[in-house]
Tab-separated table of C-alpha atoms in Angstrom:
chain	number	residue	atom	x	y	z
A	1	UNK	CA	32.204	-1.296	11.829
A	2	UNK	CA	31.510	1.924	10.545
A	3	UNK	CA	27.996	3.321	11.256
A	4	UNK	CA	25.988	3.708	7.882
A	5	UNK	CA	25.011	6.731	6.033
A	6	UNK	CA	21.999	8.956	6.621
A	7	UNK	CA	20.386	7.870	3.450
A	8	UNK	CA	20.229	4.080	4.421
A	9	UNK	CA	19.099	4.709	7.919
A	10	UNK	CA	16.003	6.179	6.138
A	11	UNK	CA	15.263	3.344	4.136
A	12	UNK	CA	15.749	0.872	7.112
A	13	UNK	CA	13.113	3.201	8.754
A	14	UNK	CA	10.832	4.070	6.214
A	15	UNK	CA	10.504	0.061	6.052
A	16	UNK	CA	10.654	-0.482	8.669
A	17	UNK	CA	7.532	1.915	9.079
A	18	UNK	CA	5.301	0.527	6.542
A	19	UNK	CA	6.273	-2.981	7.919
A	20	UNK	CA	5.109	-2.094	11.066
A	21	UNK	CA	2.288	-0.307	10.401
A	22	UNK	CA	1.045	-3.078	7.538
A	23	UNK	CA	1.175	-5.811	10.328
A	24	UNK	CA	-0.524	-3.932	12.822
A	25	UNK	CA	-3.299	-3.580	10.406
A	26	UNK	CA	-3.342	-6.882	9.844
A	27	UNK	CA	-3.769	-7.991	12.719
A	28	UNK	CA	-5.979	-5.516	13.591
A	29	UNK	CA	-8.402	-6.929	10.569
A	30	UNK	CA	-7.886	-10.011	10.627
A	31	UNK	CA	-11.353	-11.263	12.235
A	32	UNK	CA	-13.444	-8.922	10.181
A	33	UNK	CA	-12.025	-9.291	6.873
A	34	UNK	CA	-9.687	-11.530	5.938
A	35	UNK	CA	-9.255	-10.151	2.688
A	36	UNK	CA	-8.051	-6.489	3.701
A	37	UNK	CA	-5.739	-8.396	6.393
A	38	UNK	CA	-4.032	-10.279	3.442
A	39	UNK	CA	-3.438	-7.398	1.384
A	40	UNK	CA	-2.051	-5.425	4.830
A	41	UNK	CA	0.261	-8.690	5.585
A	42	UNK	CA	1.600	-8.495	1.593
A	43	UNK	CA	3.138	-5.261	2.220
A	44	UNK	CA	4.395	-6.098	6.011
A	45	UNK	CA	5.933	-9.042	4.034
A	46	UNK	CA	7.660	-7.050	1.381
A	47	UNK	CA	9.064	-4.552	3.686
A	48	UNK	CA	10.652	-7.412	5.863
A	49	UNK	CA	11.957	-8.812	3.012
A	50	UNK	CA	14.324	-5.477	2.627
A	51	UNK	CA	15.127	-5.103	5.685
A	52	UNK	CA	16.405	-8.841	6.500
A	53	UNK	CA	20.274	-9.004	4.877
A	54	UNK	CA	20.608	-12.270	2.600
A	55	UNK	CA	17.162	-13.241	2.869
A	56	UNK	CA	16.903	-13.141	-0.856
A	57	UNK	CA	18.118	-11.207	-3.726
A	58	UNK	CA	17.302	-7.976	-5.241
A	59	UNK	CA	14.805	-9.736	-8.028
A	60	UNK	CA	13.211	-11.436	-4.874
A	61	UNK	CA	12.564	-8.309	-3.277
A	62	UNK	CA	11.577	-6.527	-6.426
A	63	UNK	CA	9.081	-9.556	-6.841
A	64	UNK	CA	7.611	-9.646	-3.411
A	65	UNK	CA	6.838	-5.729	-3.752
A	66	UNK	CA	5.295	-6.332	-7.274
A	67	UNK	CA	2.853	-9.064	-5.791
A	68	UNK	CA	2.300	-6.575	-2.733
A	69	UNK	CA	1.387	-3.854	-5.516
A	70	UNK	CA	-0.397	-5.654	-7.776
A	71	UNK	CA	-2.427	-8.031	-5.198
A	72	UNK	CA	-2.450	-6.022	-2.232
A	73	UNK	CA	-3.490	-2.658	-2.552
A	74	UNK	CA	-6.256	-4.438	-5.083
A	75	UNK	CA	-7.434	-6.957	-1.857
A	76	UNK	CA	-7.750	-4.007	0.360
A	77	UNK	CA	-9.749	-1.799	-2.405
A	78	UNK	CA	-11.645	-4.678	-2.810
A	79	UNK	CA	-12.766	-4.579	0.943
A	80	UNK	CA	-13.668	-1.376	1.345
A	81	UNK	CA	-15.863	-1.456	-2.087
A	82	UNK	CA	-17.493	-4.329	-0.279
A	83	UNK	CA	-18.272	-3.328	2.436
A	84	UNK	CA	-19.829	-0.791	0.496
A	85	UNK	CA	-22.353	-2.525	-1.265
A	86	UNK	CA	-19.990	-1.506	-4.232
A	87	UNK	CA	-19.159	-5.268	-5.315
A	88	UNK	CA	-18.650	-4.722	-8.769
A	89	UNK	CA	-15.956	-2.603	-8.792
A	90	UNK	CA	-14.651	-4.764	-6.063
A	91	UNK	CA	-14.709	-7.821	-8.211
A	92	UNK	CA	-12.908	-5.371	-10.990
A	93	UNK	CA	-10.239	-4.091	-9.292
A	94	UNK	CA	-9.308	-7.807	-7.469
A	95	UNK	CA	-9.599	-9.359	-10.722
A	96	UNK	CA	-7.473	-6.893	-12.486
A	97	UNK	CA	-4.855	-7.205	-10.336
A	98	UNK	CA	-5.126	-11.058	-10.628
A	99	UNK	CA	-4.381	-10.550	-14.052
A	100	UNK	CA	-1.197	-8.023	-13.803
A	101	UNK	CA	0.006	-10.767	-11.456
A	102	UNK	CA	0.220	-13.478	-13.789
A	103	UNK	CA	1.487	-11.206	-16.849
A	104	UNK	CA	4.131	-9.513	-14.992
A	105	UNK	CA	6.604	-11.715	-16.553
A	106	UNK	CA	5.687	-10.775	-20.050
A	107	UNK	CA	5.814	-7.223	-19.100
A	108	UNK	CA	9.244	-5.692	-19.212
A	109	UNK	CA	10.853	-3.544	-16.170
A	110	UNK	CA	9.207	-0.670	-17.539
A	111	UNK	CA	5.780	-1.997	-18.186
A	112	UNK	CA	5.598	-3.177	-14.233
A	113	UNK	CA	6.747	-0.047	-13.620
A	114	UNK	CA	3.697	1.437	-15.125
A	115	UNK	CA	1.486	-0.893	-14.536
A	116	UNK	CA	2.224	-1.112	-10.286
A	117	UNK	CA	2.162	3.018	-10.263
A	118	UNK	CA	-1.542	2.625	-12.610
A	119	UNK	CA	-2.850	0.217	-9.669
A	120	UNK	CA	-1.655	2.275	-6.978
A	121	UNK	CA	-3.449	5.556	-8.418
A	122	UNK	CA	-6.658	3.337	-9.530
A	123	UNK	CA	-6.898	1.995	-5.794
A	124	UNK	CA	-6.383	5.248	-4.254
A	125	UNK	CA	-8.727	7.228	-6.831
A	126	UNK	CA	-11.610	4.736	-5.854
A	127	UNK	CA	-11.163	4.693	-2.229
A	128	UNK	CA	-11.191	8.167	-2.579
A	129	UNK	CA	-14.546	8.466	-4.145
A	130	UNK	CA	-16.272	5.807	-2.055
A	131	UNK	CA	-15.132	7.579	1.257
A	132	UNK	CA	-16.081	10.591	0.166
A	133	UNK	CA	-19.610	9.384	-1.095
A	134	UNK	CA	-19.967	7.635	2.473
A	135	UNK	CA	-18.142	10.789	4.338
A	136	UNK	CA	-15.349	8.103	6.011
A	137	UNK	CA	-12.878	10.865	6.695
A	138	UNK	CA	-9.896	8.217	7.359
A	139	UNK	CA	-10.727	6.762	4.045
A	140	UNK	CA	-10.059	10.527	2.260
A	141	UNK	CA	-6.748	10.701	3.658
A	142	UNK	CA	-5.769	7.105	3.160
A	143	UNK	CA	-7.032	7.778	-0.609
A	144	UNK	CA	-4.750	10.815	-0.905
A	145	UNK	CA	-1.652	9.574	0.902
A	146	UNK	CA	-1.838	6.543	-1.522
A	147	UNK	CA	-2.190	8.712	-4.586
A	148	UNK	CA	0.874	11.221	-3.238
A	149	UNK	CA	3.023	7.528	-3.108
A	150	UNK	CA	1.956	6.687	-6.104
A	151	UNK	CA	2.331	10.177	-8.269
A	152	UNK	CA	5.757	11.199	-5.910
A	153	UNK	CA	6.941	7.424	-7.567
A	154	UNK	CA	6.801	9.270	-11.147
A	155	UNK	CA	8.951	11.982	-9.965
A	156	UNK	CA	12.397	12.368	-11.711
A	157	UNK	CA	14.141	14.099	-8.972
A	158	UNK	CA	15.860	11.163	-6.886
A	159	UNK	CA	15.400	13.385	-3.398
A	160	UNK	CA	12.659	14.944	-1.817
A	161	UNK	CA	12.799	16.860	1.022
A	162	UNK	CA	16.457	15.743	2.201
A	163	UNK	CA	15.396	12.338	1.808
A	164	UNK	CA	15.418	9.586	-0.969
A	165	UNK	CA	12.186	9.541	-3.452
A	166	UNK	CA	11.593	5.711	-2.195
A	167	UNK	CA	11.999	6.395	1.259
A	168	UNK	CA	8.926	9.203	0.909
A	169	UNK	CA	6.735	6.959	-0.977
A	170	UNK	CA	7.022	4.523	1.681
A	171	UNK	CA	6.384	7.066	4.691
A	172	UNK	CA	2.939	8.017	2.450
A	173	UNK	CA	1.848	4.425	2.078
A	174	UNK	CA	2.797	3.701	5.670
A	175	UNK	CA	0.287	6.683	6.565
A	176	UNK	CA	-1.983	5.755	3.985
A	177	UNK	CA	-2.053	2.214	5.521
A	178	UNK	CA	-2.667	3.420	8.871
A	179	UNK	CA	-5.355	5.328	7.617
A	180	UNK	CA	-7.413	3.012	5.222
A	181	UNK	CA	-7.195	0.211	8.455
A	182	UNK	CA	-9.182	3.212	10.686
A	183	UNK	CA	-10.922	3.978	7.174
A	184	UNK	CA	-12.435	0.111	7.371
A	185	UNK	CA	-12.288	-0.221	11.130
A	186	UNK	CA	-15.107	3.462	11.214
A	187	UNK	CA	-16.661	1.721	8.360
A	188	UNK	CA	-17.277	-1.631	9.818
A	189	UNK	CA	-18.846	0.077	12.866
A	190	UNK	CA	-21.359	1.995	10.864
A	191	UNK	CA	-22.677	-1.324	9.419
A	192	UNK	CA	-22.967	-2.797	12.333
């Protein structure tokens, strides 16, 4: 068997990674919001489905990150604008990614493309503002590591770094993950 190339030992890590780090979270949340804990377990889900060979095919994995995109960044937004007091724009951003999951078949490759990097930066733009408005440090950087996945995504240069462009964006939302679950968990105990 000969041992794999550098470039796929980063992705099997960088999924690894955000697998890891989206379960932990979700387990971590799962008593105090179920709906943040769903949204962390979509992504664990979608990186295991990479990383497990002949689990599915490439569409399946394509699909399961779409619905972990489009559904779970919005259900974890959603959580933190609740807890908030900010339920409008919570009930916004969950609803509008209700709807991009039920048209993503009409939309082509490219319009999925678009629309999964727009959710990403919308998510990440309004975490951003509510943890700054409330002064939740973890929140700022889970904001901004989200928004670096989802603007390095957009990049045309297919390495950054030494590394593949995917494998990056993963190691942001990873960190951005670990953040936003100590963003809710200091939240959570300032409201209580």
């Amino acid at each position: 068997m000969a041992p794999k190339p550098w470039s796929e030992w980063s992705t099997t890590l960088s999924h690894l990674a955000l697998g890891v780090v989206s379960l932990h979270a979700a387990v971590r949340t799962a008593q105090a919001s179920r709906g943040a804990a769903a949204g962390f377990l979509l992504q664990a889900l979608a990186s295991a489905t990479m990383l497990a060979p002949g689990l599915g095919t490439d569409e399946d994995c394509l699909a399961g990150a779409w619905v972990a995109t489009v559904i779970g960044l919005p259900l974890l937004a959603f959580d933190f604008h609740w807890v908030n007091g900010d339920r409008s724009s919570a009930n916004l951003l969950l609803g509008g990614g209700m709807v991009l999951a039920v048209a993503g078949d009409h939309l082509g490759a490219e319009g999925r493309s678009v629309a999964s990097q727009a959710v990403v930066l919308v998510v990440a733009v309004t975490i951003l503002i509510v943890a700054v408005f409330t002064a939740n440090t973890y929140g700022m950087w889970g904001g901004a590591m989200l928004g670096a996945a989802g603007l390095l995504s957009r990049l045309e240069e297919e390495r950054l770094l030494l590394l593949p462009k995917e494998d990056i964006c993963r190691w942001a939302l990873a960190a951005g993950s670990w953040a936003y679950h100590q963003a809710l968990h200091t939240q959570r105990l300032q409201w209580e």
